[in-house]
Every structure is written in structure tokens, then in C-alpha cells.
Amino acid sequence: MPQYNLHKLSTTAPKKFDKDTTKAETEKIVGELNELQNLLYAEGQHSILIILQGLDASGKDGVIRKVFGRMNPQGVDVVSFKVPTEEEAGHDFLWRIHKNAPPKGRIMIFNRSQYEDILVTRVHGWCDDKLAKKRMKAINDFEELLQEHNNTHILKFYLHTSAEEQQERLNERMTNPAKMWKYNKRDFEEAKLRNKYYSVYEDCFKNCNKPEWVIVPSDQNWYKEHLIAKALRDLLNGLNMKFPTLQAQGA
Amino acid sequence: MPQYNLHKLSTTAPKKFDKDTTKAETEKIVGELNELQNLLYAEGQHSILIILQGLDASGKDGVIRKVFGRMNPQGVDVVSFKVPTEEEAGHDFLWRIHKNAPPKGRIMIFNRSQYEDILVTRVHGWCDDKLAKKRMKAINDFEELLQEHNNTHILKFYLHTSAEEQQERLNERMTNPAKMWKYNKRDFEEAKLRNKYYSVYEDCFKNCNKPEWVIVPSDQNWYKEHLIAKALRDLLNGLNMKFPTLQAQGA
């Protein structure tokens, strides 16, 4: 069982990784991902669900742009889950999630996810421990449904940044004109709740279904991108996909 | 545990029920249902899912028209599940079902349902026992999600008709101009598989979640309508719903 003490887990790249070498390697992997995604789409037997979680300014948007931005948009979708709409709030919390589950042949990226219903909600006391436990069971059942009944392969990434790095990034949003659109006063208040977030995240990591969460040291974007690209490449390679033959197409 | 031997369960109304008295009583209940549905909609705390299953010509469409046809359409929806579309087939079998789950305040009627994936598919050998078992677990988990996380109250009705009554109704589709649109040559072939259908239905009744299935003797439409209207009326009455006060509306 992996260790999930977020206070102890590193937010930076291991020493052996050199920035330039790693970036070049990532560049190569991103090229491979394009080919693999094309094969996934053509074969149409598997679906991929990538879940991105992390505190504010942990770099979720960045990884989507850098790692997935050059894939064929015909086979990749992204959904950002914000505060539920009135229609969504009228349903169970997994309704809007299930609607966006990936069909066979496609990759879906969740920028935040079903897990928010046991994270931000718990930190703010809108969801107590008992309800959180019920929701975790529902999430586990739901992921089993996707895995067992639609060949969905799930990757769960927690982008792990230090308090200092987070503060720096939030501050940059007040000075860099290209980042001001992300400024939100409340983020500074949320940042003070880091310890509470750690504790609900750790509980979630421990009690949720396979696959295990990948804790991604994310203070350096180049390392974060490398790790995520590599995890997806390895997953896709492991599926032993094949292009359908003419025969399979009924010729 | 209720008895589920379909060969032994009656398809006709118990002797003590008189047609005219029962019809008058149903008429009264349908009026009550209108009031209760308005209250359900106004209160917005509960949702109702009605599942109708039965062999061909068992009268699913009729019960929808007669019992639900006079409700406010703003609060009642019906979905008929047919052969999955290409988009639906790209997802897990519950994807299209969940999308149509009722939001709070509303009544949803499923004309056929998720159960077809362990019924017609099993009779024709497209789903083996092992897969059927996995699907039953997924269905149970899914219904638990609706029940536990959206106050959804589920009623499951199996419309039970005799082979003779079914044959008569299928024949009528060849002679009555108002019924010919329902004629389908294949229904006559399916009717021959009654024993196989009974066996997969019985397995489903035994292995599925609460609430228990209600086996509705359906050879006489007036009795079938009575039983279903009454079951819904009793369920809604039991919810102790109240109109929200001005205060609750923030006045």
C-alpha cells in the first residue's frame, strides 16, 4: 500500500532528473501518445478516463495544454467540473459525471471530478464523515461500472505542490497580465486550509478503488508533464491494441 | 420472500374485484395522483422512478396512457428504451439509463429499462450467466445510488399476461386498424420463447435490490391500471410531503 502522507511526500522532481533531458524525453513521449491515441480511436475497444485533482494553482490546466494539447481533438475531450448547475443539483452527484464518461475509443480528461464531492465539500463542512463514506462507496461502484462494463481504464493524478509554490503562483496572477483571468480572491482563503485539504485527500486516497492515485510532484511543470505523459503512454502500450483488419470491417 | 414462479402466478384479477367498482375506484385514485404529483413537484425533495417490464403486448403503453396520461406533463417523463443507438452502445449499459434518471420533484417512467440487458439479451444468448451476474450487481449498485443520493423511490412492475391473452392481443394487431402500427412479425417468434423469458425474469426478481418487483396480473387492463395507480398513490402518500412555506422560499 502506497504511503499517502502529503506533508511528507515530495513536491519536487527526484534529483536524478535533469530538466533539459526530461523535457526532450517528454517531447518524444507526446509524439508516441499521438500515435497511440490514433490506434485507440481506430480500434474502438477501450476508453480512457484521466482524473486531475489538486489544490488551486497546482497546474491542472497547464498539463492539459502541454500533454494533451497536441492530440487529435476528435478523440480527446476535457470537462471541467464547477459548482453544479441547477439541473445537475437536481440529480445524484454522479449524474453529471456519468454523462461525461468516455465512450470506447476516446480519452476523457476530468479537470476536477466526482472527488470534489468528498473534498472541497468536506473541508467546508457541507459533507460530513458519514455522507463522505456513502459517497466513497458510490464512487467506487461507479468506477467499477466503467471499468467492468466499458473497458474504461482510469488514471488518477493528484498534482502535489508546496505551500510556497502555490503562494507564488497565486501572486503571479495579480501581476502577470496573461494570468489575471485566473485571479480569484477566494483562492487565497482556500490556500490557508491546506492542512484540512491534505487530511480529506489522504482519506480519499486510502479508501478509493483501484487504480491507486498517483501523487505527482508538481512544483516543476516539466516534471509533472513528464510523469503524466509517461503514465498514459505506458497504460496505452499495455493494452496491446491493433488496427482492425479489412476483414474485421466486413470487407 | 415473495414467490416468483411465473407459471403459477395468476394473470387475472382476484375474484373479489368487480370490474365496474374497481374502475370507479381507479378513477378516484387517478384524481388523487394529480394532486400528489403537484405536491411532489412543488416540494422538490423526492423523485420517483417507475419501471415497466413485461412480454410483448402485456400493456405497458396502455398503462402509461391511462394512469399517467392525465398528470401534468411538466412533472412526468417517459422514456422507451429500444435497441441502443451507436452513441449509447459506445458506453456502459447504464449510461443511457442514468442520463434519464428523474431529478428531484419529478416522476420518470421507464418503458422497458436497464433490465432488458439481463432479459432479452439472455434469452437470445447475447449475455451469458456470468455477465448477467455482473450486470445485476451493477444494476443493484446503480439503484442504490439513486435511492441513497437523490431520494429516488423506485417502483418495479412486471405486467403478467397469459400466453392466450398475449396471442389474442398480437392477433388483434393484424385486424384492428388502430393497432396495426404495433404489428411486428418478430413478436410472434418471441412469444414462443415464453418459458425462457420466465426463467430469466424469475432470476432477475430474486437477485435484484429492494424494492421487490410487483407482479401485476395484467390480462384485464382495468385491474392492471388499478393496481399500479394504487401502488403509486400509496407510495406518494407515505412520503409525508408538504408545500414549502413562504419562509422556506426566502420571503
Short mmCIF file of N, CA and C in Angstrom, two decimals, chain A residues 62-218:
data_model
loop_
_atom_site.label_atom_id
_atom_site.label_comp_id
_atom_site.label_asym_id
_atom_site.label_seq_id
_atom_site.Cartn_x
_atom_site.Cartn_y
_atom_site.Cartn_z
N GLY A 62 -2.46 23.58 -17.07
CA GLY A 62 -1.19 23.54 -17.80
C GLY A 62 -0.92 22.16 -18.37
N VAL A 63 -1.17 21.15 -17.57
CA VAL A 63 -0.85 19.79 -18.03
C VAL A 63 -1.79 19.39 -19.17
N ILE A 64 -3.00 19.88 -19.13
CA ILE A 64 -3.94 19.58 -20.21
C ILE A 64 -3.42 20.20 -21.52
N ARG A 65 -2.97 21.44 -21.44
CA ARG A 65 -2.47 22.14 -22.63
C ARG A 65 -1.20 21.47 -23.16
N LYS A 66 -0.29 21.17 -22.25
CA LYS A 66 1.02 20.71 -22.69
C LYS A 66 1.05 19.23 -23.10
N VAL A 67 0.35 18.39 -22.38
CA VAL A 67 0.43 16.95 -22.68
C VAL A 67 -0.63 16.52 -23.70
N PHE A 68 -1.84 17.09 -23.56
CA PHE A 68 -2.94 16.62 -24.41
C PHE A 68 -3.24 17.57 -25.56
N GLY A 69 -2.61 18.75 -25.52
CA GLY A 69 -2.93 19.80 -26.48
C GLY A 69 -2.59 19.46 -27.91
N ARG A 70 -1.71 18.48 -28.11
CA ARG A 70 -1.38 18.16 -29.50
C ARG A 70 -2.01 16.87 -29.99
N MET A 71 -2.89 16.33 -29.18
CA MET A 71 -3.61 15.13 -29.64
C MET A 71 -4.74 15.55 -30.58
N ASN A 72 -5.21 14.59 -31.36
CA ASN A 72 -6.34 14.83 -32.25
C ASN A 72 -7.59 15.13 -31.40
N PRO A 73 -8.12 16.33 -31.52
CA PRO A 73 -9.27 16.68 -30.66
C PRO A 73 -10.49 15.80 -30.93
N GLN A 74 -10.49 15.10 -32.06
CA GLN A 74 -11.61 14.20 -32.34
C GLN A 74 -11.69 13.04 -31.35
N GLY A 75 -10.57 12.76 -30.69
CA GLY A 75 -10.58 11.62 -29.78
C GLY A 75 -10.35 11.97 -28.33
N VAL A 76 -10.22 13.26 -28.03
CA VAL A 76 -9.93 13.69 -26.66
C VAL A 76 -10.93 14.77 -26.23
N ASP A 77 -11.49 14.60 -25.07
CA ASP A 77 -12.39 15.60 -24.52
C ASP A 77 -11.96 15.99 -23.12
N VAL A 78 -12.28 17.20 -22.75
CA VAL A 78 -11.99 17.69 -21.40
C VAL A 78 -13.27 18.24 -20.80
N VAL A 79 -13.55 17.88 -19.58
CA VAL A 79 -14.66 18.52 -18.86
C VAL A 79 -14.13 19.08 -17.55
N SER A 80 -14.45 20.34 -17.29
CA SER A 80 -14.13 20.96 -16.00
C SER A 80 -15.39 20.97 -15.16
N PHE A 81 -15.31 20.37 -14.00
CA PHE A 81 -16.50 20.35 -13.15
C PHE A 81 -16.45 21.53 -12.17
N LYS A 82 -17.40 22.41 -12.32
CA LYS A 82 -17.51 23.59 -11.44
C LYS A 82 -18.67 23.34 -10.47
N VAL A 83 -19.10 24.43 -9.84
CA VAL A 83 -20.29 24.34 -8.97
C VAL A 83 -21.44 23.78 -9.81
N PRO A 84 -22.17 22.78 -9.29
CA PRO A 84 -23.25 22.18 -10.08
C PRO A 84 -24.29 23.20 -10.54
N THR A 85 -24.76 23.04 -11.76
CA THR A 85 -25.87 23.86 -12.24
C THR A 85 -27.16 23.43 -11.53
N GLU A 86 -28.22 24.18 -11.74
CA GLU A 86 -29.49 23.81 -11.12
C GLU A 86 -29.95 22.43 -11.59
N GLU A 87 -29.79 22.18 -12.89
CA GLU A 87 -30.17 20.87 -13.43
C GLU A 87 -29.34 19.75 -12.79
N GLU A 88 -28.04 19.97 -12.69
CA GLU A 88 -27.16 18.96 -12.10
C GLU A 88 -27.49 18.72 -10.63
N ALA A 89 -27.78 19.80 -9.92
CA ALA A 89 -28.07 19.68 -8.49
C ALA A 89 -29.37 18.93 -8.23
N GLY A 90 -30.22 18.83 -9.24
CA GLY A 90 -31.47 18.08 -9.08
C GLY A 90 -31.26 16.58 -9.12
N HIS A 91 -30.05 16.16 -9.49
CA HIS A 91 -29.75 14.73 -9.61
C HIS A 91 -28.72 14.29 -8.56
N ASP A 92 -28.50 12.99 -8.49
CA ASP A 92 -27.43 12.47 -7.65
C ASP A 92 -26.09 13.03 -8.13
N PHE A 93 -25.10 13.06 -7.25
CA PHE A 93 -23.85 13.75 -7.57
C PHE A 93 -23.05 13.10 -8.70
N LEU A 94 -23.36 11.87 -9.05
CA LEU A 94 -22.61 11.22 -10.13
C LEU A 94 -23.30 11.35 -11.50
N TRP A 95 -24.47 11.96 -11.51
CA TRP A 95 -25.22 12.07 -12.76
C TRP A 95 -24.44 12.82 -13.84
N ARG A 96 -23.92 13.99 -13.46
CA ARG A 96 -23.20 14.80 -14.46
C ARG A 96 -21.85 14.16 -14.82
N ILE A 97 -21.33 13.36 -13.89
CA ILE A 97 -20.07 12.68 -14.12
C ILE A 97 -20.27 11.55 -15.15
N HIS A 98 -21.29 10.75 -14.88
CA HIS A 98 -21.56 9.59 -15.76
C HIS A 98 -21.87 10.04 -17.20
N LYS A 99 -22.64 11.11 -17.30
CA LYS A 99 -22.97 11.67 -18.62
C LYS A 99 -21.72 11.94 -19.44
N ASN A 100 -20.64 12.29 -18.76
CA ASN A 100 -19.39 12.65 -19.43
C ASN A 100 -18.37 11.52 -19.46
N ALA A 101 -18.77 10.33 -19.11
CA ALA A 101 -17.84 9.20 -19.16
C ALA A 101 -17.43 8.94 -20.61
N PRO A 102 -16.20 8.52 -20.83
CA PRO A 102 -15.73 8.35 -22.21
C PRO A 102 -16.32 7.14 -22.91
N PRO A 103 -16.77 7.30 -24.16
CA PRO A 103 -17.16 6.13 -24.95
C PRO A 103 -15.92 5.39 -25.44
N LYS A 104 -16.12 4.18 -25.90
CA LYS A 104 -14.98 3.37 -26.40
C LYS A 104 -14.24 4.13 -27.50
N GLY A 105 -12.93 4.05 -27.44
CA GLY A 105 -12.11 4.69 -28.46
C GLY A 105 -11.65 6.10 -28.11
N ARG A 106 -12.12 6.61 -26.98
CA ARG A 106 -11.83 8.01 -26.67
C ARG A 106 -11.15 8.19 -25.31
N ILE A 107 -10.52 9.35 -25.19
CA ILE A 107 -9.88 9.75 -23.94
C ILE A 107 -10.67 10.91 -23.36
N MET A 108 -11.04 10.79 -22.10
CA MET A 108 -11.73 11.89 -21.43
C MET A 108 -10.86 12.38 -20.28
N ILE A 109 -10.71 13.68 -20.18
CA ILE A 109 -9.96 14.27 -19.07
C ILE A 109 -10.94 15.02 -18.16
N PHE A 110 -10.94 14.63 -16.91
CA PHE A 110 -11.75 15.36 -15.92
C PHE A 110 -10.83 16.35 -15.19
N ASN A 111 -11.10 17.63 -15.37
CA ASN A 111 -10.40 18.70 -14.66
C ASN A 111 -11.22 18.97 -13.40
N ARG A 112 -10.80 18.40 -12.30
CA ARG A 112 -11.64 18.17 -11.12
C ARG A 112 -12.69 17.10 -11.51
N SER A 113 -13.37 16.56 -10.50
CA SER A 113 -14.12 15.34 -10.79
C SER A 113 -15.14 15.03 -9.70
N GLN A 114 -15.65 13.80 -9.74
CA GLN A 114 -16.55 13.30 -8.70
C GLN A 114 -15.92 13.43 -7.31
N TYR A 115 -14.60 13.47 -7.26
CA TYR A 115 -13.93 13.52 -5.96
C TYR A 115 -14.15 14.84 -5.23
N GLU A 116 -14.48 15.90 -5.97
CA GLU A 116 -14.76 17.16 -5.28
C GLU A 116 -15.88 17.00 -4.25
N ASP A 117 -16.78 16.04 -4.51
CA ASP A 117 -17.90 15.85 -3.58
C ASP A 117 -17.51 15.20 -2.27
N ILE A 118 -16.24 14.78 -2.17
CA ILE A 118 -15.74 14.35 -0.85
C ILE A 118 -14.48 15.14 -0.49
N LEU A 119 -14.22 16.25 -1.20
CA LEU A 119 -13.02 17.04 -0.90
C LEU A 119 -13.42 18.45 -0.46
N VAL A 120 -13.63 19.34 -1.43
CA VAL A 120 -13.97 20.73 -1.06
C VAL A 120 -15.19 20.77 -0.13
N THR A 121 -16.17 19.90 -0.43
CA THR A 121 -17.39 19.86 0.38
C THR A 121 -17.11 19.44 1.83
N ARG A 122 -16.14 18.55 1.98
CA ARG A 122 -15.80 18.06 3.32
C ARG A 122 -15.01 19.10 4.09
N VAL A 123 -14.10 19.77 3.40
CA VAL A 123 -13.29 20.81 4.03
C VAL A 123 -14.20 21.91 4.60
N HIS A 124 -15.27 22.20 3.87
CA HIS A 124 -16.16 23.28 4.30
C HIS A 124 -17.34 22.80 5.13
N GLY A 125 -17.35 21.50 5.44
CA GLY A 125 -18.40 21.00 6.32
C GLY A 125 -19.76 20.83 5.67
N TRP A 126 -19.81 20.87 4.32
CA TRP A 126 -21.10 20.62 3.65
C TRP A 126 -21.35 19.13 3.50
N CYS A 127 -20.36 18.33 3.81
CA CYS A 127 -20.48 16.87 3.70
C CYS A 127 -19.80 16.29 4.93
N ASP A 128 -20.57 15.61 5.78
CA ASP A 128 -19.95 15.06 7.00
C ASP A 128 -19.31 13.69 6.72
N ASP A 129 -18.66 13.13 7.74
CA ASP A 129 -17.92 11.88 7.54
C ASP A 129 -18.81 10.75 7.06
N LYS A 130 -20.03 10.72 7.61
CA LYS A 130 -20.93 9.62 7.26
C LYS A 130 -21.33 9.70 5.77
N LEU A 131 -21.68 10.91 5.35
CA LEU A 131 -22.05 11.09 3.95
C LEU A 131 -20.84 10.84 3.04
N ALA A 132 -19.67 11.28 3.51
CA ALA A 132 -18.45 11.07 2.70
C ALA A 132 -18.22 9.57 2.47
N LYS A 133 -18.47 8.80 3.50
CA LYS A 133 -18.28 7.35 3.38
C LYS A 133 -19.27 6.75 2.37
N LYS A 134 -20.51 7.21 2.45
CA LYS A 134 -21.52 6.74 1.49
C LYS A 134 -21.14 7.14 0.06
N ARG A 135 -20.63 8.36 -0.06
CA ARG A 135 -20.24 8.83 -1.40
C ARG A 135 -19.05 8.05 -1.93
N MET A 136 -18.11 7.70 -1.03
CA MET A 136 -16.96 6.92 -1.50
C MET A 136 -17.41 5.57 -2.03
N LYS A 137 -18.37 4.95 -1.35
CA LYS A 137 -18.88 3.67 -1.85
C LYS A 137 -19.51 3.86 -3.23
N ALA A 138 -20.28 4.93 -3.37
CA ALA A 138 -20.93 5.19 -4.66
C ALA A 138 -19.89 5.44 -5.75
N ILE A 139 -18.83 6.18 -5.41
CA ILE A 139 -17.77 6.44 -6.39
C ILE A 139 -17.08 5.13 -6.78
N ASN A 140 -16.80 4.31 -5.80
CA ASN A 140 -16.15 3.02 -6.09
C ASN A 140 -17.03 2.15 -6.99
N ASP A 141 -18.31 2.08 -6.67
CA ASP A 141 -19.24 1.30 -7.51
C ASP A 141 -19.28 1.86 -8.93
N PHE A 142 -19.31 3.17 -9.01
CA PHE A 142 -19.40 3.83 -10.31
C PHE A 142 -18.15 3.54 -11.16
N GLU A 143 -16.99 3.65 -10.54
CA GLU A 143 -15.76 3.38 -11.30
C GLU A 143 -15.68 1.91 -11.71
N GLU A 144 -16.20 1.04 -10.85
CA GLU A 144 -16.25 -0.38 -11.22
C GLU A 144 -17.14 -0.59 -12.45
N LEU A 145 -18.25 0.12 -12.48
CA LEU A 145 -19.14 0.04 -13.65
C LEU A 145 -18.39 0.40 -14.92
N LEU A 146 -17.68 1.52 -14.89
CA LEU A 146 -16.94 1.93 -16.10
C LEU A 146 -15.86 0.91 -16.45
N GLN A 147 -15.16 0.44 -15.44
CA GLN A 147 -14.05 -0.49 -15.68
C GLN A 147 -14.55 -1.84 -16.20
N GLU A 148 -15.60 -2.34 -15.58
CA GLU A 148 -16.06 -3.70 -15.89
C GLU A 148 -17.00 -3.75 -17.09
N HIS A 149 -17.67 -2.64 -17.36
CA HIS A 149 -18.70 -2.70 -18.40
C HIS A 149 -18.43 -1.80 -19.60
N ASN A 150 -17.32 -1.08 -19.60
CA ASN A 150 -16.99 -0.33 -20.81
C ASN A 150 -15.49 -0.28 -21.08
N ASN A 151 -14.74 -1.24 -20.54
CA ASN A 151 -13.29 -1.24 -20.78
C ASN A 151 -12.67 0.13 -20.53
N THR A 152 -13.12 0.80 -19.50
CA THR A 152 -12.55 2.11 -19.19
C THR A 152 -11.35 1.94 -18.27
N HIS A 153 -10.25 2.52 -18.67
CA HIS A 153 -9.03 2.49 -17.87
C HIS A 153 -8.88 3.86 -17.24
N ILE A 154 -8.73 3.87 -15.93
CA ILE A 154 -8.74 5.14 -15.21
C ILE A 154 -7.34 5.46 -14.70
N LEU A 155 -6.94 6.71 -14.87
CA LEU A 155 -5.70 7.20 -14.28
C LEU A 155 -6.07 8.36 -13.37
N LYS A 156 -5.61 8.31 -12.12
CA LYS A 156 -5.95 9.38 -11.17
C LYS A 156 -4.66 10.09 -10.73
N PHE A 157 -4.60 11.36 -11.01
CA PHE A 157 -3.41 12.13 -10.67
C PHE A 157 -3.74 13.21 -9.64
N TYR A 158 -2.96 13.21 -8.57
CA TYR A 158 -3.04 14.33 -7.64
C TYR A 158 -1.79 15.19 -7.86
N LEU A 159 -1.98 16.44 -8.26
CA LEU A 159 -0.85 17.33 -8.52
C LEU A 159 -0.43 17.96 -7.20
N HIS A 160 0.75 17.59 -6.77
CA HIS A 160 1.21 17.94 -5.42
C HIS A 160 2.19 19.12 -5.47
N THR A 161 1.74 20.26 -4.95
CA THR A 161 2.61 21.45 -4.92
C THR A 161 2.81 21.89 -3.47
N SER A 162 3.92 22.56 -3.22
CA SER A 162 4.18 23.06 -1.87
C SER A 162 3.38 24.34 -1.62
N ALA A 163 3.26 24.68 -0.36
CA ALA A 163 2.54 25.91 0.00
C ALA A 163 3.24 27.13 -0.60
N GLU A 164 4.56 27.11 -0.63
CA GLU A 164 5.33 28.25 -1.15
C GLU A 164 5.09 28.41 -2.64
N GLU A 165 5.17 27.29 -3.36
CA GLU A 165 4.95 27.34 -4.81
C GLU A 165 3.53 27.82 -5.12
N GLN A 166 2.59 27.32 -4.35
CA GLN A 166 1.20 27.74 -4.57
C GLN A 166 1.07 29.25 -4.38
N GLN A 167 1.65 29.75 -3.29
CA GLN A 167 1.56 31.18 -2.99
C GLN A 167 2.17 32.00 -4.13
N GLU A 168 3.29 31.54 -4.61
CA GLU A 168 3.97 32.24 -5.70
C GLU A 168 3.09 32.31 -6.95
N ARG A 169 2.48 31.17 -7.25
CA ARG A 169 1.63 31.13 -8.46
C ARG A 169 0.38 32.00 -8.30
N LEU A 170 -0.18 31.98 -7.08
CA LEU A 170 -1.37 32.82 -6.85
C LEU A 170 -0.98 34.30 -6.96
N ASN A 171 0.18 34.63 -6.43
CA ASN A 171 0.65 36.02 -6.52
C ASN A 171 0.88 36.44 -7.97
N GLU A 172 1.40 35.51 -8.76
CA GLU A 172 1.67 35.83 -10.16
C GLU A 172 0.40 36.24 -10.89
N ARG A 173 -0.71 35.70 -10.42
CA ARG A 173 -2.00 36.02 -11.05
C ARG A 173 -2.38 37.49 -10.85
N MET A 174 -1.70 38.14 -9.91
CA MET A 174 -2.00 39.56 -9.68
C MET A 174 -1.07 40.49 -10.45
N THR A 175 -0.01 39.92 -11.02
CA THR A 175 0.98 40.77 -11.69
C THR A 175 1.16 40.44 -13.16
N ASN A 176 0.95 39.19 -13.54
CA ASN A 176 1.14 38.77 -14.94
C ASN A 176 -0.17 38.95 -15.71
N PRO A 177 -0.18 39.86 -16.70
CA PRO A 177 -1.44 40.13 -17.43
C PRO A 177 -2.04 38.88 -18.09
N ALA A 178 -1.21 37.90 -18.44
CA ALA A 178 -1.72 36.68 -19.08
C ALA A 178 -2.29 35.70 -18.07
N LYS A 179 -2.20 36.02 -16.79
CA LYS A 179 -2.71 35.11 -15.78
C LYS A 179 -3.83 35.72 -14.93
N MET A 180 -4.05 37.03 -15.14
CA MET A 180 -5.02 37.71 -14.28
C MET A 180 -6.43 37.10 -14.37
N TRP A 181 -6.75 36.54 -15.53
CA TRP A 181 -8.09 35.95 -15.70
C TRP A 181 -8.33 34.79 -14.74
N LYS A 182 -7.26 34.28 -14.18
CA LYS A 182 -7.41 33.18 -13.23
C LYS A 182 -7.52 33.67 -11.79
N TYR A 183 -7.30 34.96 -11.59
CA TYR A 183 -7.32 35.51 -10.22
C TYR A 183 -8.70 35.33 -9.58
N ASN A 184 -8.68 34.85 -8.34
CA ASN A 184 -9.92 34.73 -7.58
C ASN A 184 -9.55 34.94 -6.12
N LYS A 185 -10.12 35.99 -5.57
CA LYS A 185 -9.79 36.35 -4.20
C LYS A 185 -9.90 35.17 -3.24
N ARG A 186 -10.92 34.36 -3.47
CA ARG A 186 -11.16 33.24 -2.55
C ARG A 186 -10.04 32.20 -2.52
N ASP A 187 -9.27 32.12 -3.61
CA ASP A 187 -8.17 31.15 -3.64
C ASP A 187 -7.19 31.37 -2.49
N PHE A 188 -7.01 32.64 -2.11
CA PHE A 188 -6.07 32.92 -1.02
C PHE A 188 -6.60 32.41 0.31
N GLU A 189 -7.91 32.46 0.46
CA GLU A 189 -8.53 31.92 1.69
C GLU A 189 -8.44 30.39 1.69
N GLU A 190 -8.72 29.81 0.53
CA GLU A 190 -8.66 28.35 0.42
C GLU A 190 -7.26 27.83 0.72
N ALA A 191 -6.27 28.59 0.29
CA ALA A 191 -4.88 28.15 0.47
C ALA A 191 -4.54 27.96 1.95
N LYS A 192 -5.22 28.74 2.80
CA LYS A 192 -4.96 28.60 4.24
C LYS A 192 -5.49 27.28 4.80
N LEU A 193 -6.34 26.62 4.04
CA LEU A 193 -6.95 25.37 4.51
C LEU A 193 -6.16 24.13 4.07
N ARG A 194 -4.93 24.34 3.65
CA ARG A 194 -4.10 23.24 3.13
C ARG A 194 -4.11 22.00 4.03
N ASN A 195 -3.98 22.17 5.32
CA ASN A 195 -3.95 21.00 6.21
C ASN A 195 -5.25 20.22 6.16
N LYS A 196 -6.34 20.95 6.14
CA LYS A 196 -7.64 20.28 6.05
C LYS A 196 -7.77 19.54 4.73
N TYR A 197 -7.33 20.18 3.66
CA TYR A 197 -7.37 19.52 2.35
C TYR A 197 -6.52 18.25 2.36
N TYR A 198 -5.33 18.34 2.92
CA TYR A 198 -4.46 17.16 3.00
C TYR A 198 -5.20 16.01 3.68
N SER A 199 -5.87 16.31 4.76
CA SER A 199 -6.47 15.21 5.51
C SER A 199 -7.63 14.56 4.74
N VAL A 200 -8.44 15.35 4.04
CA VAL A 200 -9.52 14.71 3.27
C VAL A 200 -8.98 14.02 2.02
N TYR A 201 -7.94 14.58 1.43
CA TYR A 201 -7.32 13.90 0.28
C TYR A 201 -6.74 12.55 0.71
N GLU A 202 -6.04 12.54 1.82
CA GLU A 202 -5.43 11.28 2.28
C GLU A 202 -6.49 10.22 2.54
N ASP A 203 -7.59 10.63 3.14
CA ASP A 203 -8.69 9.70 3.40
C ASP A 203 -9.23 9.13 2.08
N CYS A 204 -9.35 10.00 1.12
CA CYS A 204 -9.84 9.60 -0.21
C CYS A 204 -8.86 8.63 -0.88
N PHE A 205 -7.57 8.94 -0.84
CA PHE A 205 -6.57 8.05 -1.46
C PHE A 205 -6.64 6.66 -0.85
N LYS A 206 -6.85 6.61 0.46
CA LYS A 206 -6.83 5.32 1.15
C LYS A 206 -8.08 4.49 0.88
N ASN A 207 -9.20 5.15 0.70
CA ASN A 207 -10.47 4.41 0.65
C ASN A 207 -11.04 4.22 -0.73
N CYS A 208 -10.35 4.72 -1.73
CA CYS A 208 -10.93 4.59 -3.06
C CYS A 208 -10.33 3.42 -3.82
N ASN A 209 -11.15 2.97 -4.73
CA ASN A 209 -10.85 1.84 -5.62
C ASN A 209 -9.51 1.89 -6.31
N LYS A 210 -9.12 0.75 -6.84
CA LYS A 210 -8.06 0.68 -7.83
C LYS A 210 -8.50 1.50 -9.04
N PRO A 211 -7.60 2.06 -9.79
CA PRO A 211 -6.17 2.09 -9.54
C PRO A 211 -5.81 3.08 -8.42
N GLU A 212 -4.65 2.87 -7.85
CA GLU A 212 -4.15 3.79 -6.83
C GLU A 212 -3.98 5.19 -7.44
N TRP A 213 -4.08 6.18 -6.60
CA TRP A 213 -3.78 7.55 -7.03
C TRP A 213 -2.29 7.70 -7.27
N VAL A 214 -1.93 8.47 -8.26
CA VAL A 214 -0.53 8.82 -8.49
C VAL A 214 -0.32 10.23 -7.92
N ILE A 215 0.57 10.32 -6.97
CA ILE A 215 0.88 11.63 -6.39
C ILE A 215 2.01 12.23 -7.22
N VAL A 216 1.71 13.29 -7.94
CA VAL A 216 2.66 13.85 -8.90
C VAL A 216 3.36 15.08 -8.30
N PRO A 217 4.67 14.99 -8.02
CA PRO A 217 5.39 16.18 -7.56
C PRO A 217 5.27 17.25 -8.64
N SER A 218 4.67 18.40 -8.30
CA SER A 218 4.26 19.33 -9.36
C SER A 218 4.82 20.74 -9.22
#
